[in-house]
Every structure is written in C-alpha cells, then in structure tokens.
Amino acid sequence: MPDLPASPPPPGTDTLGEVADLLSRLVRIPSVNPRDTPRPAEREAAGFVARWLEAAGLEVRQQDMGGGRPSVLARLAGEDRGRTLLLESHLDTVEVDDMTVAPFDPKIEGGRLYGRGSCDAKASVTAFMLAVSRVAAGGQRPAVDVALATVADEEHHHGGIDHLLDGGLRAEAAVVGEPTRLRMVIAHKGGVRFRVIVHGRAAHSSQPWNGDNAIDRMAEVLDHIRLRIQPRLLERTHPLCGPPTLTVTQIEGGLGINVVPSTCTIAVDRRTVPGEEGEDVFRELAASLESVGPGRVEVP
C-alpha cells in the first residue's frame, strides 16, 4: 500500500479536488467489517483519520471497542462548551465479494469515484473531516462544541457507537452521514434480528412416523409469518418510512439426508418504524410465533 500522509490540505478553492484526494486515501485503506471474525478491521483507517484530524487542530482520541477495533472521536471547542453538535459516520464497509471494480484502487469515471466504501460511508467521513478542518482553520470558534465520531462496526453490531455512548458521549443534536442522495432524512427504520428454533424428534427416514419432522413444523411457522404477521404489519404504515417489515433471511435444519430432522432454525429480520420499541416488538413476535407450536417453537 502506498504511503498515505495524514495531513489536511490548506484551505483553498479546489474543493472537489480535496474531496477526491481525501476520499481516495480512505478507500485505499481496507476496512471490511469482519462480522464475527476477530480481526482489527478499522485500525489502519482509524489511525489515518486520527492523525489527519490532529493535524487539522482538533482534540482527538481513539477508543477501542475491543479486538483492536478503534473508533475516532474528535472535538472542536465551541463558545458554549456545555452543548455539542455531533457529526457521526462509520469507518467499516461491507464485503468486496462480486465487485466489478477493484475495491481498494479508487477510480474516477463520469464524475463518480468508484471503490469499496466510496459511497457507504467514507464519502460522509470525508465531508465531515473537511468541514471541521475548514472551521478550525478559520480561527473562529463555533457556537457550540462540534464532535466528529468515525466509528467501527456499524455494518454488523454497531459496537463502535455503543462503546462511545457507554463512555459518556452525549450531544444535543446530531447529523449522521449515510448515502441519501443529498436529501435530508429525519426518520428511518430500525432493526430487530433474531432466530426461531423449532424442535422435533429425530428418527430414521425409513420410519418417519417414529419422529417429529422439525422442518415440517417450521413450515407452519413460515405460513404463520406470511399469512398472519406480515399482513398485520402493512396496517402500521409510517408517513415517512412506510410499513414495518419482517423477512425470513436464512433457514437451516437436518443432520443427514436419511434422518428426520430434530431441529430447524430460521433467521428473521424485523425492520421497525419510528414509535416502535425494539423490546416490545421482540416480545410481541415471540409470543405470536411460540403460539404456533407451544413447547416446540423457541425464540431465544
């Protein structure tokens, strides 16, 4: 990887050039979220961002959520130190499988910059970094403190922002950087994800009557989701976000082709709308699903 000097450019007029240069540097640093694999995915990107912001004159510290995966929290002091405007985005990206361009070799074509993270969300990180550096270079303190958080693990368990909040990060207002086609978004869906396990009884497939086929039982659960739960969710449409949704995204069951399966598991992705609380949603769904097969259906 080429050397990536972490120093902000002096304020100038070539804004697009500055954006393209800084975004290209960030894209060249791989920071693919490792999901459940212990790998310090964001460490190099966080180090680059921290050095760049320090050179721009901000108070900077890195906070490791564990496993060598730091977030960066930078602060520009304002006139009112008791209030904070938070700018927040993330350093990690999704995987690079099946990409049709080189993921870490940014290219500009037709006015667009291509590469993993160029949109989600290193573009937002770039915009925030350049914005706070311009304010710092201007010499005039903002009305309130401006905090910039570039966090780890947004794409999986949101561990980075949770770690910062647990450490005391607070703000009166926040702007979250995500690709929105430059539209202001004031509401969005949340997510509740869980697994459903159906328990049956194993038997040899030559004598299936001796068993209780968990896959067959799971079919009843899937019918319940499709015919009962999903239609009810359509009735809860939010004016900005549309209806909440529930999607079965994974299924697994069985030990062998000649064995009646004793368990079957599905993964469920439930998207919430403003006004819904995650714990309430989970309890409602768990009760509904467990009613399909009392004693057989488990929502752990």
mmCIF file of C-alpha atoms in Angstrom:
data_model
loop_
_atom_site.group_PDB
_atom_site.id
_atom_site.type_symbol
_atom_site.label_atom_id
_atom_site.label_comp_id
_atom_site.label_asym_id
_atom_site.label_seq_id
_atom_site.Cartn_x
_atom_site.Cartn_y
_atom_site.Cartn_z
ATOM 1 C CA MET A 1 0.000 0.000 0.000
ATOM 2 C CA PRO A 2 1.392 3.472 -0.856
ATOM 3 C CA ASP A 3 2.272 5.875 1.920
ATOM 4 C CA LEU A 4 -0.749 7.903 2.967
ATOM 5 C CA PRO A 5 0.375 11.102 4.660
ATOM 6 C CA ALA A 6 -2.212 12.202 7.193
ATOM 7 C CA SER A 7 -2.269 15.948 6.839
ATOM 8 C CA PRO A 8 -5.152 18.196 5.837
ATOM 9 C CA PRO A 9 -4.742 20.493 2.863
ATOM 10 C CA PRO A 10 -4.652 24.226 3.463
ATOM 11 C CA PRO A 11 -7.997 25.905 2.808
ATOM 12 C CA GLY A 12 -8.282 26.521 -0.879
ATOM 13 C CA THR A 13 -10.687 26.766 -3.762
ATOM 14 C CA ASP A 14 -10.238 23.274 -5.250
ATOM 15 C CA THR A 15 -12.935 21.709 -3.083
ATOM 16 C CA LEU A 16 -13.707 18.846 -5.453
ATOM 17 C CA GLY A 17 -10.022 18.023 -5.759
ATOM 18 C CA GLU A 18 -9.645 17.959 -1.975
ATOM 19 C CA VAL A 19 -12.677 15.705 -1.635
ATOM 20 C CA ALA A 20 -11.473 13.303 -4.305
ATOM 21 C CA ASP A 21 -7.972 13.166 -2.831
ATOM 22 C CA LEU A 22 -9.044 12.507 0.760
ATOM 23 C CA LEU A 23 -11.778 10.058 -0.209
ATOM 24 C CA SER A 24 -9.337 8.154 -2.418
ATOM 25 C CA ARG A 25 -6.911 7.841 0.502
ATOM 26 C CA LEU A 26 -9.644 6.412 2.715
ATOM 27 C CA VAL A 27 -10.847 3.977 0.058
ATOM 28 C CA ARG A 28 -7.310 2.637 -0.373
ATOM 29 C CA ILE A 29 -7.329 1.534 3.269
ATOM 30 C CA PRO A 30 -9.265 -1.761 3.544
ATOM 31 C CA SER A 31 -11.718 -1.719 6.462
ATOM 32 C CA VAL A 32 -14.143 -4.531 5.643
ATOM 33 C CA ASN A 33 -16.259 -5.449 8.646
ATOM 34 C CA PRO A 34 -15.099 -8.883 9.813
ATOM 35 C CA ARG A 35 -18.575 -9.844 11.107
ATOM 36 C CA ASP A 36 -17.905 -12.456 13.785
ATOM 37 C CA THR A 37 -14.222 -12.966 12.936
ATOM 38 C CA PRO A 38 -11.746 -11.392 15.406
ATOM 39 C CA ARG A 39 -9.871 -9.050 13.082
ATOM 40 C CA PRO A 40 -8.866 -5.387 13.682
ATOM 41 C CA ALA A 41 -10.569 -4.203 10.513
ATOM 42 C CA GLU A 42 -10.750 -0.468 11.204
ATOM 43 C CA ARG A 43 -7.411 0.068 12.956
ATOM 44 C CA GLU A 44 -5.446 1.442 10.000
ATOM 45 C CA ALA A 45 -8.288 3.674 8.803
ATOM 46 C CA ALA A 46 -8.828 4.995 12.328
ATOM 47 C CA GLY A 47 -5.134 5.799 12.671
ATOM 48 C CA PHE A 48 -5.175 7.735 9.421
ATOM 49 C CA VAL A 49 -8.292 9.716 10.384
ATOM 50 C CA ALA A 50 -6.919 10.468 13.856
ATOM 51 C CA ARG A 51 -3.593 11.793 12.539
ATOM 52 C CA TRP A 52 -5.336 13.874 9.874
ATOM 53 C CA LEU A 53 -7.710 15.496 12.371
ATOM 54 C CA GLU A 54 -4.926 16.146 14.878
ATOM 55 C CA ALA A 55 -3.002 17.942 12.156
ATOM 56 C CA ALA A 56 -6.143 19.997 11.484
ATOM 57 C CA GLY A 57 -6.082 21.227 15.086
ATOM 58 C CA LEU A 58 -8.773 19.119 16.739
ATOM 59 C CA GLU A 59 -8.686 17.327 20.083
ATOM 60 C CA VAL A 60 -8.583 13.655 19.074
ATOM 61 C CA ARG A 61 -8.663 10.316 20.814
ATOM 62 C CA GLN A 62 -9.152 6.761 19.649
ATOM 63 C CA GLN A 63 -11.429 4.459 21.636
ATOM 64 C CA ASP A 64 -11.081 0.720 21.106
ATOM 65 C CA MET A 65 -14.348 -1.211 21.327
ATOM 66 C CA GLY A 66 -12.258 -4.380 21.748
ATOM 67 C CA GLY A 67 -10.250 -6.610 19.456
ATOM 68 C CA GLY A 68 -8.119 -3.758 18.160
ATOM 69 C CA ARG A 69 -11.099 -2.033 16.521
ATOM 70 C CA PRO A 70 -10.996 1.670 17.397
ATOM 71 C CA SER A 71 -13.396 4.486 16.704
ATOM 72 C CA VAL A 72 -12.133 8.055 16.444
ATOM 73 C CA LEU A 73 -13.708 10.856 18.471
ATOM 74 C CA ALA A 74 -12.541 14.364 17.639
ATOM 75 C CA ARG A 75 -13.745 17.604 19.169
ATOM 76 C CA LEU A 76 -13.588 21.238 18.093
ATOM 77 C CA ALA A 77 -14.144 23.533 21.052
ATOM 78 C CA GLY A 78 -17.028 25.969 20.782
ATOM 79 C CA GLU A 79 -18.062 29.095 22.656
ATOM 80 C CA ASP A 80 -20.596 27.081 24.665
ATOM 81 C CA ARG A 81 -18.689 24.053 25.968
ATOM 82 C CA GLY A 82 -21.854 22.696 27.573
ATOM 83 C CA ARG A 83 -23.556 21.826 24.294
ATOM 84 C CA THR A 84 -22.424 19.583 21.447
ATOM 85 C CA LEU A 85 -23.294 19.064 17.804
ATOM 86 C CA LEU A 86 -22.282 15.541 16.798
ATOM 87 C CA LEU A 87 -21.227 14.582 13.282
ATOM 88 C CA GLU A 88 -21.179 10.775 13.012
ATOM 89 C CA SER A 89 -20.355 8.223 10.351
ATOM 90 C CA HIS A 90 -18.509 4.928 10.123
ATOM 91 C CA LEU A 91 -15.162 3.551 9.005
ATOM 92 C CA ASP A 92 -16.111 -0.056 8.247
ATOM 93 C CA THR A 93 -17.531 -1.289 4.944
ATOM 94 C CA VAL A 94 -19.383 -4.322 3.684
ATOM 95 C CA GLU A 95 -17.595 -7.152 1.903
ATOM 96 C CA VAL A 96 -15.938 -6.934 -1.511
ATOM 97 C CA ASP A 97 -17.319 -10.199 -2.958
ATOM 98 C CA ASP A 98 -18.507 -9.993 -6.585
ATOM 99 C CA MET A 99 -17.405 -6.385 -7.038
ATOM 100 C CA THR A 100 -16.855 -5.449 -10.679
ATOM 101 C CA VAL A 101 -14.218 -2.794 -9.878
ATOM 102 C CA ALA A 102 -11.004 -3.038 -7.878
ATOM 103 C CA PRO A 103 -12.266 -2.444 -4.335
ATOM 104 C CA PHE A 104 -9.244 -0.598 -2.968
ATOM 105 C CA ASP A 105 -7.960 1.117 -6.118
ATOM 106 C CA PRO A 106 -10.258 4.156 -6.426
ATOM 107 C CA LYS A 107 -11.070 5.378 -9.911
ATOM 108 C CA ILE A 108 -12.970 8.457 -11.046
ATOM 109 C CA GLU A 109 -15.208 7.953 -14.066
ATOM 110 C CA GLY A 110 -18.008 10.197 -15.243
ATOM 111 C CA GLY A 111 -17.719 12.401 -12.196
ATOM 112 C CA ARG A 112 -18.080 9.482 -9.777
ATOM 113 C CA LEU A 113 -15.443 7.872 -7.582
ATOM 114 C CA TYR A 114 -15.581 4.064 -7.503
ATOM 115 C CA GLY A 115 -14.195 1.773 -4.814
ATOM 116 C CA ARG A 116 -15.395 -0.025 -1.697
ATOM 117 C CA GLY A 117 -16.666 2.496 0.804
ATOM 118 C CA SER A 118 -16.627 5.409 -1.639
ATOM 119 C CA CYS A 119 -20.347 5.819 -1.025
ATOM 120 C CA ASP A 120 -21.082 3.990 2.230
ATOM 121 C CA ALA A 121 -19.785 5.732 4.166
ATOM 122 C CA LYS A 122 -16.274 7.073 3.580
ATOM 123 C CA ALA A 123 -17.764 9.869 1.482
ATOM 124 C CA SER A 124 -19.563 11.116 4.596
ATOM 125 C CA VAL A 125 -16.405 10.728 6.673
ATOM 126 C CA THR A 126 -14.531 12.775 4.062
ATOM 127 C CA ALA A 127 -17.157 15.529 4.024
ATOM 128 C CA PHE A 128 -17.162 15.788 7.812
ATOM 129 C CA MET A 129 -13.359 15.806 8.039
ATOM 130 C CA LEU A 130 -13.016 18.591 5.505
ATOM 131 C CA ALA A 131 -15.853 20.585 7.083
ATOM 132 C CA VAL A 132 -14.386 20.585 10.599
ATOM 133 C CA SER A 133 -10.893 21.286 9.267
ATOM 134 C CA ARG A 134 -12.209 24.370 7.439
ATOM 135 C CA VAL A 135 -13.916 25.624 10.592
ATOM 136 C CA ALA A 136 -10.761 25.023 12.629
ATOM 137 C CA ALA A 137 -8.598 26.789 10.045
ATOM 138 C CA GLY A 138 -10.933 29.779 10.024
ATOM 139 C CA GLY A 139 -9.897 30.654 13.559
ATOM 140 C CA GLN A 140 -13.405 31.481 14.784
ATOM 141 C CA ARG A 141 -14.863 29.150 17.393
ATOM 142 C CA PRO A 142 -18.240 27.639 16.568
ATOM 143 C CA ALA A 143 -21.205 28.466 18.788
ATOM 144 C CA VAL A 144 -21.106 25.022 20.462
ATOM 145 C CA ASP A 145 -18.657 22.140 20.608
ATOM 146 C CA VAL A 146 -18.514 20.133 17.387
ATOM 147 C CA ALA A 147 -17.727 16.450 17.874
ATOM 148 C CA LEU A 148 -16.834 14.175 14.980
ATOM 149 C CA ALA A 149 -17.180 10.424 15.572
ATOM 150 C CA THR A 150 -15.979 7.983 12.931
ATOM 151 C CA VAL A 151 -16.959 4.637 14.357
ATOM 152 C CA ALA A 152 -16.143 0.969 13.981
ATOM 153 C CA ASP A 153 -18.581 -1.883 13.425
ATOM 154 C CA GLU A 154 -21.576 -0.028 12.008
ATOM 155 C CA GLU A 155 -22.225 -2.731 9.421
ATOM 156 C CA HIS A 156 -22.755 -5.542 11.956
ATOM 157 C CA HIS A 157 -23.274 -4.998 15.686
ATOM 158 C CA HIS A 158 -22.925 -1.156 15.918
ATOM 159 C CA GLY A 159 -20.329 -1.814 18.591
ATOM 160 C CA GLY A 160 -18.364 1.365 17.936
ATOM 161 C CA ILE A 161 -21.111 3.877 18.635
ATOM 162 C CA ASP A 162 -22.374 1.794 21.556
ATOM 163 C CA HIS A 163 -18.880 1.935 23.055
ATOM 164 C CA LEU A 164 -18.748 5.718 22.678
ATOM 165 C CA LEU A 165 -22.193 6.140 24.243
ATOM 166 C CA ASP A 166 -21.241 3.856 27.110
ATOM 167 C CA GLY A 167 -18.175 6.047 27.582
ATOM 168 C CA GLY A 168 -20.308 9.160 28.051
ATOM 169 C CA LEU A 169 -20.678 10.642 24.568
ATOM 170 C CA ARG A 170 -23.694 12.962 24.545
ATOM 171 C CA ALA A 171 -24.981 15.595 22.124
ATOM 172 C CA GLU A 172 -27.926 17.963 21.798
ATOM 173 C CA ALA A 173 -28.141 17.360 18.042
ATOM 174 C CA ALA A 174 -26.536 15.014 15.540
ATOM 175 C CA VAL A 175 -26.007 14.656 11.820
ATOM 176 C CA VAL A 176 -25.410 11.058 10.721
ATOM 177 C CA GLY A 177 -23.554 10.622 7.451
ATOM 178 C CA GLU A 178 -25.081 7.969 5.198
ATOM 179 C CA PRO A 179 -25.752 7.867 1.432
ATOM 180 C CA THR A 180 -29.102 9.635 0.964
ATOM 181 C CA ARG A 181 -28.561 11.298 -2.449
ATOM 182 C CA LEU A 182 -28.008 14.540 -0.510
ATOM 183 C CA ARG A 183 -31.562 14.543 0.827
ATOM 184 C CA MET A 184 -32.159 15.416 4.462
ATOM 185 C CA VAL A 185 -33.519 12.315 6.191
ATOM 186 C CA ILE A 186 -35.279 12.929 9.504
ATOM 187 C CA ALA A 187 -36.692 9.454 10.141
ATOM 188 C CA HIS A 188 -35.554 5.924 9.370
ATOM 189 C CA LYS A 189 -36.284 2.328 10.183
ATOM 190 C CA GLY A 190 -34.605 0.375 12.934
ATOM 191 C CA GLY A 191 -33.935 -3.338 13.145
ATOM 192 C CA VAL A 192 -34.669 -6.284 15.407
ATOM 193 C CA ARG A 193 -32.973 -9.534 14.389
ATOM 194 C CA PHE A 194 -33.441 -12.909 15.986
ATOM 195 C CA ARG A 195 -33.645 -16.642 15.366
ATOM 196 C CA VAL A 196 -36.551 -19.024 15.696
ATOM 197 C CA ILE A 197 -35.868 -22.665 16.548
ATOM 198 C CA VAL A 198 -38.397 -25.446 16.057
ATOM 199 C CA HIS A 199 -37.775 -28.665 17.988
ATOM 200 C CA GLY A 200 -38.932 -32.038 16.711
ATOM 201 C CA ARG A 201 -37.776 -35.596 17.260
ATOM 202 C CA ALA A 202 -35.161 -37.436 15.219
ATOM 203 C CA ALA A 203 -35.864 -40.798 13.573
ATOM 204 C CA HIS A 204 -34.639 -42.817 10.630
ATOM 205 C CA SER A 205 -36.197 -41.610 7.394
ATOM 206 C CA SER A 206 -37.317 -45.167 6.589
ATOM 207 C CA GLN A 207 -39.678 -44.913 9.578
ATOM 208 C CA PRO A 208 -40.610 -41.227 9.726
ATOM 209 C CA TRP A 209 -43.678 -41.938 11.882
ATOM 210 C CA ASN A 210 -41.281 -42.536 14.779
ATOM 211 C CA GLY A 211 -40.095 -38.952 14.593
ATOM 212 C CA ASP A 212 -41.453 -35.417 14.528
ATOM 213 C CA ASN A 213 -40.144 -33.541 11.492
ATOM 214 C CA ALA A 214 -38.916 -30.129 12.600
ATOM 215 C CA ILE A 215 -38.789 -28.849 9.004
ATOM 216 C CA ASP A 216 -42.476 -29.674 8.568
ATOM 217 C CA ARG A 217 -43.189 -27.842 11.814
ATOM 218 C CA MET A 218 -41.159 -24.870 10.621
ATOM 219 C CA ALA A 219 -43.365 -24.746 7.521
ATOM 220 C CA GLU A 220 -46.252 -23.977 9.880
ATOM 221 C CA VAL A 221 -44.238 -21.134 11.386
ATOM 222 C CA LEU A 222 -43.440 -19.754 7.931
ATOM 223 C CA ASP A 223 -47.113 -19.890 6.965
ATOM 224 C CA HIS A 224 -47.962 -18.039 10.171
ATOM 225 C CA ILE A 225 -45.458 -15.310 9.294
ATOM 226 C CA ARG A 226 -46.684 -14.994 5.702
ATOM 227 C CA LEU A 227 -50.430 -15.200 6.347
ATOM 228 C CA ARG A 228 -50.786 -13.625 9.789
ATOM 229 C CA ILE A 229 -47.880 -11.434 10.810
ATOM 230 C CA GLN A 230 -46.835 -9.781 7.551
ATOM 231 C CA PRO A 231 -50.356 -8.577 6.588
ATOM 232 C CA ARG A 232 -50.798 -7.025 10.048
ATOM 233 C CA LEU A 233 -47.546 -5.094 9.685
ATOM 234 C CA LEU A 234 -48.825 -3.448 6.500
ATOM 235 C CA GLU A 235 -51.509 -1.765 8.594
ATOM 236 C CA ARG A 236 -48.886 0.154 10.625
ATOM 237 C CA THR A 237 -47.569 2.338 7.800
ATOM 238 C CA HIS A 238 -45.476 5.325 8.858
ATOM 239 C CA PRO A 239 -45.894 8.506 6.740
ATOM 240 C CA LEU A 240 -42.156 8.810 6.055
ATOM 241 C CA CYS A 241 -40.809 5.261 6.358
ATOM 242 C CA GLY A 242 -43.653 3.119 5.076
ATOM 243 C CA PRO A 243 -44.681 -0.076 6.860
ATOM 244 C CA PRO A 244 -42.548 -2.156 9.182
ATOM 245 C CA THR A 245 -41.390 -5.387 7.597
ATOM 246 C CA LEU A 246 -40.481 -8.905 8.624
ATOM 247 C CA THR A 247 -38.291 -11.031 6.387
ATOM 248 C CA VAL A 248 -37.027 -14.575 6.846
ATOM 249 C CA THR A 249 -33.450 -14.418 5.598
ATOM 250 C CA GLN A 250 -31.871 -17.786 6.499
ATOM 251 C CA ILE A 251 -33.014 -21.341 7.178
ATOM 252 C CA GLU A 252 -31.114 -24.382 8.424
ATOM 253 C CA GLY A 253 -32.205 -27.845 9.520
ATOM 254 C CA GLY A 254 -31.398 -31.530 9.494
ATOM 255 C CA LEU A 255 -28.363 -33.698 10.163
ATOM 256 C CA GLY A 256 -28.404 -36.001 7.153
ATOM 257 C CA ILE A 257 -30.468 -36.983 4.149
ATOM 258 C CA ASN A 258 -31.662 -40.175 5.867
ATOM 259 C CA VAL A 259 -32.596 -38.630 9.239
ATOM 260 C CA VAL A 260 -35.862 -36.991 10.242
ATOM 261 C CA PRO A 261 -34.678 -33.546 11.402
ATOM 262 C CA SER A 262 -34.947 -32.830 15.101
ATOM 263 C CA THR A 263 -34.394 -29.064 14.773
ATOM 264 C CA CYS A 264 -34.895 -26.339 12.206
ATOM 265 C CA THR A 265 -33.790 -22.725 12.584
ATOM 266 C CA ILE A 266 -34.664 -19.552 10.714
ATOM 267 C CA ALA A 267 -33.158 -16.065 10.953
ATOM 268 C CA VAL A 268 -35.619 -13.197 10.948
ATOM 269 C CA ASP A 269 -35.012 -9.535 10.126
ATOM 270 C CA ARG A 270 -37.736 -7.256 11.501
ATOM 271 C CA ARG A 271 -37.479 -3.597 10.469
ATOM 272 C CA THR A 272 -39.151 -1.149 12.840
ATOM 273 C CA VAL A 273 -40.623 2.289 12.186
ATOM 274 C CA PRO A 274 -40.483 5.349 14.474
ATOM 275 C CA GLY A 275 -42.621 4.821 17.532
ATOM 276 C CA GLU A 276 -41.859 1.114 17.844
ATOM 277 C CA GLU A 277 -39.572 -0.068 20.630
ATOM 278 C CA GLY A 278 -37.285 -2.995 19.884
ATOM 279 C CA GLU A 279 -38.006 -4.905 23.092
ATOM 280 C CA ASP A 280 -41.774 -4.554 22.625
ATOM 281 C CA VAL A 281 -41.506 -5.737 19.022
ATOM 282 C CA PHE A 282 -39.488 -8.788 20.049
ATOM 283 C CA ARG A 283 -41.885 -9.759 22.831
ATOM 284 C CA GLU A 284 -44.892 -9.422 20.510
ATOM 285 C CA LEU A 285 -43.289 -11.567 17.808
ATOM 286 C CA ALA A 286 -42.006 -14.166 20.246
ATOM 287 C CA ALA A 287 -45.464 -14.641 21.736
ATOM 288 C CA SER A 288 -47.076 -14.896 18.298
ATOM 289 C CA LEU A 289 -44.557 -17.410 16.952
ATOM 290 C CA GLU A 290 -44.485 -19.555 20.062
ATOM 291 C CA SER A 291 -48.272 -19.850 19.887
ATOM 292 C CA VAL A 292 -47.920 -21.815 16.636
ATOM 293 C CA GLY A 293 -46.345 -24.771 18.421
ATOM 294 C CA PRO A 294 -46.368 -24.460 22.207
ATOM 295 C CA GLY A 295 -43.400 -26.322 23.612
ATOM 296 C CA ARG A 296 -41.866 -26.840 20.161
ATOM 297 C CA VAL A 297 -41.197 -23.298 18.910
ATOM 298 C CA GLU A 298 -38.431 -21.375 20.680
ATOM 299 C CA VAL A 299 -37.499 -17.743 20.168
ATOM 300 C CA PRO A 300 -34.299 -17.466 22.258
#
